[in-house]
Amino acid sequence: REGEVGKEEVHLPPRAWTPLHVHASLATGPRQKNSAFYEIRTYDIKPSKMKDFVELVNKYFHLRTAHSELVGFWSAELGAMNKVVHIWKYEDFAHRTAVRHALANDKDWQGKFISAALPLMEKQHNEVAYLVPWCQIGKPPKEGVYEWVTFQMKPGGPALWGEAFRAAINAHINTGYTKLIGVFHTEYGLLNTVHVIWWNESPDHRAAGRHSAHEDARVVAAVRDSVRFLESQQNMLLMPLPCSPLK
């Protein structure tokens, strides 16, 4: 850059510019270093048909899991009613396309499950999400219940809120009353959404742990720091179905 002062030229040293594409690649923070993603499916079931739907899943869902990996399948007990949630893992989008094509041509799956299940549903919803880079799918120590917490974060992605959010999660982990199963950040669906899954031994065990955590100064401080990036949150208590790998 050059300028003039009177009649003398002044040569300023060149500024160090960072290439624009570097900023773009880090705009929402790092992700897992592989192409694997998770499809989260939520079905609202007709109130009078929930029992029928669960029985259908228990009888025929092995036909579906023959095609791709099921992470977990739950029904909502508290925080929602007549709702089921299930998570599928795919290696990449080509893998999902191949699986969906195979399912469409699987006569047993279509005839025994889909044709019977669709009339029992009120609506279906799906999202695509990635695990945050500092999280892997956890395994519960034994059978229990699951808390599904959904956080709607301010726009900006993990580059904006990731550090504070991770600190709040770790503060809860360090109390020891609960086990983290997974933290998912949406790629398709409602953006800037984070789903966190916790395992607890029982609803009462979870309640006692929460009360204790609210009196822990470390948890309180971490949560206060993270809520400045939060727009809303909601949770559900989920019960695993027999077909669920996460019990």
mmCIF file of C-alpha atoms in Angstrom:
data_model
loop_
_atom_site.group_PDB
_atom_site.id
_atom_site.type_symbol
_atom_site.label_atom_id
_atom_site.label_comp_id
_atom_site.label_asym_id
_atom_site.label_seq_id
_atom_site.Cartn_x
_atom_site.Cartn_y
_atom_site.Cartn_z
ATOM 1 C CA ARG A 1 0.000 0.000 0.000
ATOM 2 C CA GLU A 2 1.389 3.430 -0.901
ATOM 3 C CA GLY A 3 0.498 6.984 0.083
ATOM 4 C CA GLU A 4 1.895 10.486 -0.185
ATOM 5 C CA VAL A 5 2.860 12.986 2.499
ATOM 6 C CA GLY A 6 3.647 16.275 0.806
ATOM 7 C CA LYS A 7 5.852 15.346 -2.084
ATOM 8 C CA GLU A 8 7.483 12.276 -0.492
ATOM 9 C CA GLU A 9 6.301 8.788 -1.107
ATOM 10 C CA VAL A 10 5.851 6.647 1.959
ATOM 11 C CA HIS A 11 6.117 2.880 1.479
ATOM 12 C CA LEU A 12 4.280 0.916 4.139
ATOM 13 C CA PRO A 13 5.213 -2.720 4.843
ATOM 14 C CA PRO A 14 2.880 -5.260 3.284
ATOM 15 C CA ARG A 15 0.130 -6.595 5.558
ATOM 16 C CA ALA A 16 -0.003 -10.290 6.312
ATOM 17 C CA TRP A 17 -3.239 -11.529 4.786
ATOM 18 C CA THR A 18 -4.715 -14.920 5.614
ATOM 19 C CA PRO A 19 -6.256 -16.614 2.565
ATOM 20 C CA LEU A 20 -10.053 -16.293 2.592
ATOM 21 C CA HIS A 21 -10.621 -20.002 2.046
ATOM 22 C CA VAL A 22 -8.978 -20.812 5.381
ATOM 23 C CA HIS A 23 -11.588 -18.733 7.228
ATOM 24 C CA ALA A 24 -14.364 -20.471 5.277
ATOM 25 C CA SER A 25 -13.135 -23.965 6.110
ATOM 26 C CA LEU A 26 -13.146 -23.163 9.841
ATOM 27 C CA ALA A 27 -16.389 -21.183 9.883
ATOM 28 C CA THR A 28 -18.269 -23.748 11.949
ATOM 29 C CA GLY A 29 -15.314 -25.321 13.684
ATOM 30 C CA PRO A 30 -13.782 -28.786 13.234
ATOM 31 C CA ARG A 31 -15.742 -31.964 12.615
ATOM 32 C CA GLN A 32 -14.919 -35.631 12.887
ATOM 33 C CA LYS A 33 -12.133 -36.460 10.443
ATOM 34 C CA ASN A 34 -14.100 -39.103 8.585
ATOM 35 C CA SER A 35 -17.207 -38.956 6.407
ATOM 36 C CA ALA A 36 -19.457 -40.956 8.725
ATOM 37 C CA PHE A 37 -22.707 -39.308 9.793
ATOM 38 C CA TYR A 38 -25.868 -40.178 11.692
ATOM 39 C CA GLU A 39 -29.482 -39.988 10.562
ATOM 40 C CA ILE A 40 -31.837 -39.214 13.431
ATOM 41 C CA ARG A 41 -35.406 -40.307 12.731
ATOM 42 C CA THR A 42 -38.362 -39.275 14.876
ATOM 43 C CA TYR A 43 -41.822 -40.741 14.376
ATOM 44 C CA ASP A 44 -45.008 -39.516 16.012
ATOM 45 C CA ILE A 45 -47.333 -42.476 16.454
ATOM 46 C CA LYS A 46 -51.116 -42.311 16.683
ATOM 47 C CA PRO A 47 -51.990 -42.444 20.405
ATOM 48 C CA SER A 48 -54.197 -45.498 20.062
ATOM 49 C CA LYS A 49 -51.590 -47.333 17.962
ATOM 50 C CA MET A 50 -48.403 -47.033 20.031
ATOM 51 C CA LYS A 51 -48.658 -50.580 21.403
ATOM 52 C CA ASP A 52 -49.241 -51.960 17.894
ATOM 53 C CA PHE A 53 -46.265 -50.041 16.520
ATOM 54 C CA VAL A 54 -43.874 -51.298 19.208
ATOM 55 C CA GLU A 55 -45.028 -54.874 18.651
ATOM 56 C CA LEU A 56 -44.432 -54.470 14.918
ATOM 57 C CA VAL A 57 -40.921 -53.141 15.531
ATOM 58 C CA ASN A 58 -40.105 -56.002 17.891
ATOM 59 C CA LYS A 59 -41.312 -58.566 15.359
ATOM 60 C CA TYR A 60 -39.860 -57.284 12.090
ATOM 61 C CA PHE A 61 -37.117 -54.715 12.712
ATOM 62 C CA HIS A 62 -34.405 -57.306 12.127
ATOM 63 C CA LEU A 63 -35.286 -56.919 8.451
ATOM 64 C CA ARG A 64 -34.186 -53.274 8.628
ATOM 65 C CA THR A 65 -31.013 -53.783 10.657
ATOM 66 C CA ALA A 66 -29.844 -56.308 8.067
ATOM 67 C CA HIS A 67 -29.140 -53.335 5.778
ATOM 68 C CA SER A 68 -27.275 -50.833 7.981
ATOM 69 C CA GLU A 69 -26.128 -50.101 11.528
ATOM 70 C CA LEU A 70 -28.716 -49.129 14.114
ATOM 71 C CA VAL A 71 -27.217 -47.091 16.961
ATOM 72 C CA GLY A 72 -30.275 -46.892 19.186
ATOM 73 C CA PHE A 73 -34.076 -47.073 19.198
ATOM 74 C CA TRP A 74 -36.158 -45.565 21.997
ATOM 75 C CA SER A 75 -39.706 -44.598 22.898
ATOM 76 C CA ALA A 76 -40.420 -41.377 24.785
ATOM 77 C CA GLU A 77 -41.614 -41.744 28.357
ATOM 78 C CA LEU A 78 -41.464 -38.131 29.606
ATOM 79 C CA GLY A 79 -41.129 -34.831 27.757
ATOM 80 C CA ALA A 80 -43.065 -36.211 24.782
ATOM 81 C CA MET A 81 -45.762 -38.807 24.197
ATOM 82 C CA ASN A 82 -46.355 -41.428 21.511
ATOM 83 C CA LYS A 83 -42.971 -40.706 19.958
ATOM 84 C CA VAL A 84 -40.069 -42.949 18.952
ATOM 85 C CA VAL A 85 -36.517 -41.914 18.092
ATOM 86 C CA HIS A 86 -33.908 -43.987 16.292
ATOM 87 C CA ILE A 87 -30.392 -43.301 15.019
ATOM 88 C CA TRP A 88 -28.666 -44.856 12.009
ATOM 89 C CA LYS A 89 -24.977 -44.655 11.140
ATOM 90 C CA TYR A 90 -23.774 -44.296 7.542
ATOM 91 C CA GLU A 91 -20.219 -44.210 6.239
ATOM 92 C CA ASP A 92 -21.075 -41.457 3.746
ATOM 93 C CA PHE A 93 -24.011 -40.220 1.657
ATOM 94 C CA ALA A 94 -23.362 -42.773 -1.093
ATOM 95 C CA HIS A 95 -23.724 -45.500 1.533
ATOM 96 C CA ARG A 96 -27.077 -44.125 2.645
ATOM 97 C CA THR A 97 -28.295 -43.908 -0.961
ATOM 98 C CA ALA A 98 -27.377 -47.542 -1.545
ATOM 99 C CA VAL A 99 -29.127 -48.634 1.664
ATOM 100 C CA ARG A 100 -32.288 -46.704 0.845
ATOM 101 C CA HIS A 101 -32.331 -48.241 -2.637
ATOM 102 C CA ALA A 102 -31.938 -51.734 -1.195
ATOM 103 C CA LEU A 103 -34.745 -51.136 1.318
ATOM 104 C CA ALA A 104 -37.084 -49.946 -1.415
ATOM 105 C CA ASN A 105 -36.505 -53.261 -3.184
ATOM 106 C CA ASP A 106 -36.678 -55.489 -0.107
ATOM 107 C CA LYS A 107 -40.062 -57.171 -0.464
ATOM 108 C CA ASP A 108 -40.068 -58.560 3.081
ATOM 109 C CA TRP A 109 -39.307 -55.160 4.615
ATOM 110 C CA GLN A 110 -41.853 -53.354 2.476
ATOM 111 C CA GLY A 111 -44.567 -55.990 2.822
ATOM 112 C CA LYS A 112 -44.200 -57.009 6.468
ATOM 113 C CA PHE A 113 -43.177 -53.749 8.142
ATOM 114 C CA ILE A 114 -43.656 -50.629 6.013
ATOM 115 C CA SER A 115 -47.146 -51.444 4.737
ATOM 116 C CA ALA A 116 -48.294 -52.160 8.288
ATOM 117 C CA ALA A 117 -46.388 -49.349 10.047
ATOM 118 C CA LEU A 118 -47.311 -46.348 7.896
ATOM 119 C CA PRO A 119 -51.013 -46.323 8.890
ATOM 120 C CA LEU A 120 -49.925 -46.221 12.564
ATOM 121 C CA MET A 121 -47.906 -43.014 12.167
ATOM 122 C CA GLU A 122 -49.003 -39.381 12.294
ATOM 123 C CA LYS A 123 -45.769 -37.883 10.977
ATOM 124 C CA GLN A 124 -42.093 -38.577 10.359
ATOM 125 C CA HIS A 125 -39.067 -36.312 10.721
ATOM 126 C CA ASN A 126 -35.388 -36.838 10.034
ATOM 127 C CA GLU A 127 -32.123 -34.975 10.559
ATOM 128 C CA VAL A 128 -28.533 -35.588 9.529
ATOM 129 C CA ALA A 129 -25.959 -34.932 12.230
ATOM 130 C CA TYR A 130 -22.255 -35.384 12.905
ATOM 131 C CA LEU A 131 -20.651 -36.265 16.185
ATOM 132 C CA VAL A 132 -18.714 -33.310 17.553
ATOM 133 C CA PRO A 133 -14.967 -34.006 17.124
ATOM 134 C CA TRP A 134 -14.285 -34.515 20.830
ATOM 135 C CA CYS A 135 -16.936 -37.203 21.254
ATOM 136 C CA GLN A 136 -17.344 -40.864 20.336
ATOM 137 C CA ILE A 137 -20.447 -42.996 20.880
ATOM 138 C CA GLY A 138 -20.377 -44.193 24.489
ATOM 139 C CA LYS A 139 -21.464 -47.578 25.788
ATOM 140 C CA PRO A 140 -23.630 -47.830 28.898
ATOM 141 C CA PRO A 141 -22.351 -50.040 31.725
ATOM 142 C CA LYS A 142 -25.711 -51.820 31.939
ATOM 143 C CA GLU A 143 -29.358 -51.383 30.998
ATOM 144 C CA GLY A 144 -30.902 -48.070 32.009
ATOM 145 C CA VAL A 145 -32.796 -45.038 30.769
ATOM 146 C CA TYR A 146 -31.714 -42.257 28.453
ATOM 147 C CA GLU A 147 -32.101 -38.516 28.576
ATOM 148 C CA TRP A 148 -32.207 -36.822 25.168
ATOM 149 C CA VAL A 149 -31.480 -33.107 25.478
ATOM 150 C CA THR A 150 -31.846 -30.805 22.470
ATOM 151 C CA PHE A 151 -30.125 -27.430 22.529
ATOM 152 C CA GLN A 152 -30.948 -24.738 19.986
ATOM 153 C CA MET A 153 -27.764 -22.667 19.796
ATOM 154 C CA LYS A 154 -27.200 -19.195 18.416
ATOM 155 C CA PRO A 155 -26.022 -19.155 14.782
ATOM 156 C CA GLY A 156 -22.275 -19.433 14.344
ATOM 157 C CA GLY A 157 -21.610 -23.097 14.919
ATOM 158 C CA PRO A 158 -19.041 -24.751 17.179
ATOM 159 C CA ALA A 159 -16.487 -22.060 16.315
ATOM 160 C CA LEU A 160 -18.673 -19.688 18.356
ATOM 161 C CA TRP A 161 -19.988 -21.838 21.203
ATOM 162 C CA GLY A 162 -18.023 -25.089 21.019
ATOM 163 C CA GLU A 163 -15.491 -24.427 23.784
ATOM 164 C CA ALA A 164 -18.048 -23.223 26.328
ATOM 165 C CA PHE A 165 -20.466 -26.031 25.440
ATOM 166 C CA ARG A 166 -17.783 -28.683 25.836
ATOM 167 C CA ALA A 167 -16.833 -27.266 29.232
ATOM 168 C CA ALA A 168 -20.458 -27.522 30.399
ATOM 169 C CA ILE A 169 -20.704 -31.129 29.173
ATOM 170 C CA ASN A 170 -17.434 -32.073 30.886
ATOM 171 C CA ALA A 171 -18.575 -30.457 34.132
ATOM 172 C CA HIS A 172 -21.603 -32.774 34.187
ATOM 173 C CA ILE A 173 -19.473 -35.806 33.281
ATOM 174 C CA ASN A 174 -17.091 -35.046 36.130
ATOM 175 C CA THR A 175 -19.887 -35.261 38.693
ATOM 176 C CA GLY A 176 -20.066 -38.988 37.947
ATOM 177 C CA TYR A 177 -23.842 -39.355 38.191
ATOM 178 C CA THR A 178 -24.422 -39.822 34.462
ATOM 179 C CA LYS A 179 -22.666 -41.220 31.391
ATOM 180 C CA LEU A 180 -22.350 -39.361 28.100
ATOM 181 C CA ILE A 181 -23.475 -41.398 25.090
ATOM 182 C CA GLY A 182 -23.100 -38.855 22.289
ATOM 183 C CA VAL A 183 -23.145 -35.208 21.211
ATOM 184 C CA PHE A 184 -24.522 -34.566 17.720
ATOM 185 C CA HIS A 185 -24.481 -31.325 15.692
ATOM 186 C CA THR A 186 -27.022 -31.044 12.858
ATOM 187 C CA GLU A 187 -26.058 -30.759 9.208
ATOM 188 C CA TYR A 188 -29.556 -31.139 7.725
ATOM 189 C CA GLY A 189 -32.776 -30.219 9.498
ATOM 190 C CA LEU A 190 -33.014 -27.323 11.925
ATOM 191 C CA LEU A 191 -29.489 -25.937 11.924
ATOM 192 C CA ASN A 192 -27.483 -24.913 15.002
ATOM 193 C CA THR A 193 -29.130 -27.769 16.878
ATOM 194 C CA VAL A 194 -27.166 -29.985 19.242
ATOM 195 C CA HIS A 195 -28.543 -33.273 20.560
ATOM 196 C CA VAL A 196 -26.914 -34.704 23.687
ATOM 197 C CA ILE A 197 -27.701 -38.234 24.878
ATOM 198 C CA TRP A 198 -27.059 -39.254 28.481
ATOM 199 C CA TRP A 199 -27.421 -42.672 30.115
ATOM 200 C CA ASN A 200 -28.694 -43.030 33.663
ATOM 201 C CA GLU A 201 -29.331 -46.057 35.815
ATOM 202 C CA SER A 202 -32.941 -45.006 36.482
ATOM 203 C CA PRO A 203 -35.132 -41.877 36.480
ATOM 204 C CA ASP A 204 -34.639 -41.510 40.237
ATOM 205 C CA HIS A 205 -30.867 -41.890 39.913
ATOM 206 C CA ARG A 206 -30.907 -39.158 37.285
ATOM 207 C CA ALA A 207 -33.037 -36.865 39.483
ATOM 208 C CA ALA A 208 -30.732 -37.269 42.492
ATOM 209 C CA GLY A 209 -27.684 -36.630 40.330
ATOM 210 C CA ARG A 210 -29.173 -33.500 38.834
ATOM 211 C CA HIS A 211 -29.989 -32.081 42.244
ATOM 212 C CA SER A 212 -26.428 -32.719 43.366
ATOM 213 C CA ALA A 213 -24.973 -31.198 40.183
ATOM 214 C CA HIS A 214 -26.966 -27.999 40.665
ATOM 215 C CA GLU A 215 -25.130 -27.525 43.955
ATOM 216 C CA ASP A 216 -21.688 -28.084 42.389
ATOM 217 C CA ALA A 217 -19.918 -24.740 41.840
ATOM 218 C CA ARG A 218 -17.993 -26.113 38.851
ATOM 219 C CA VAL A 219 -21.171 -27.152 37.069
ATOM 220 C CA VAL A 220 -22.921 -23.873 37.868
ATOM 221 C CA ALA A 221 -19.999 -21.815 36.528
ATOM 222 C CA ALA A 222 -19.689 -23.840 33.315
ATOM 223 C CA VAL A 223 -23.422 -23.718 32.620
ATOM 224 C CA ARG A 224 -23.573 -19.971 33.225
ATOM 225 C CA ASP A 225 -20.776 -19.475 30.702
ATOM 226 C CA SER A 226 -22.444 -21.620 28.039
ATOM 227 C CA VAL A 227 -26.019 -20.297 28.269
ATOM 228 C CA ARG A 228 -25.021 -17.017 26.618
ATOM 229 C CA PHE A 229 -24.938 -18.993 23.360
ATOM 230 C CA LEU A 230 -28.242 -20.801 23.993
ATOM 231 C CA GLU A 231 -31.624 -19.904 22.488
ATOM 232 C CA SER A 232 -33.741 -22.776 23.839
ATOM 233 C CA GLN A 233 -33.568 -26.340 25.080
ATOM 234 C CA GLN A 234 -35.864 -29.292 25.726
ATOM 235 C CA ASN A 235 -35.469 -32.853 26.873
ATOM 236 C CA MET A 236 -37.084 -36.272 26.849
ATOM 237 C CA LEU A 237 -36.714 -39.369 28.977
ATOM 238 C CA LEU A 238 -36.342 -42.309 26.595
ATOM 239 C CA MET A 239 -36.776 -46.034 27.140
ATOM 240 C CA PRO A 240 -34.826 -48.413 24.857
ATOM 241 C CA LEU A 241 -36.788 -50.899 22.763
ATOM 242 C CA PRO A 242 -35.651 -54.555 22.691
ATOM 243 C CA CYS A 243 -34.087 -54.058 19.234
ATOM 244 C CA SER A 244 -31.927 -51.148 20.444
ATOM 245 C CA PRO A 245 -28.165 -51.837 20.646
ATOM 246 C CA LEU A 246 -28.023 -49.136 23.345
ATOM 247 C CA LYS A 247 -29.985 -50.628 26.244
#
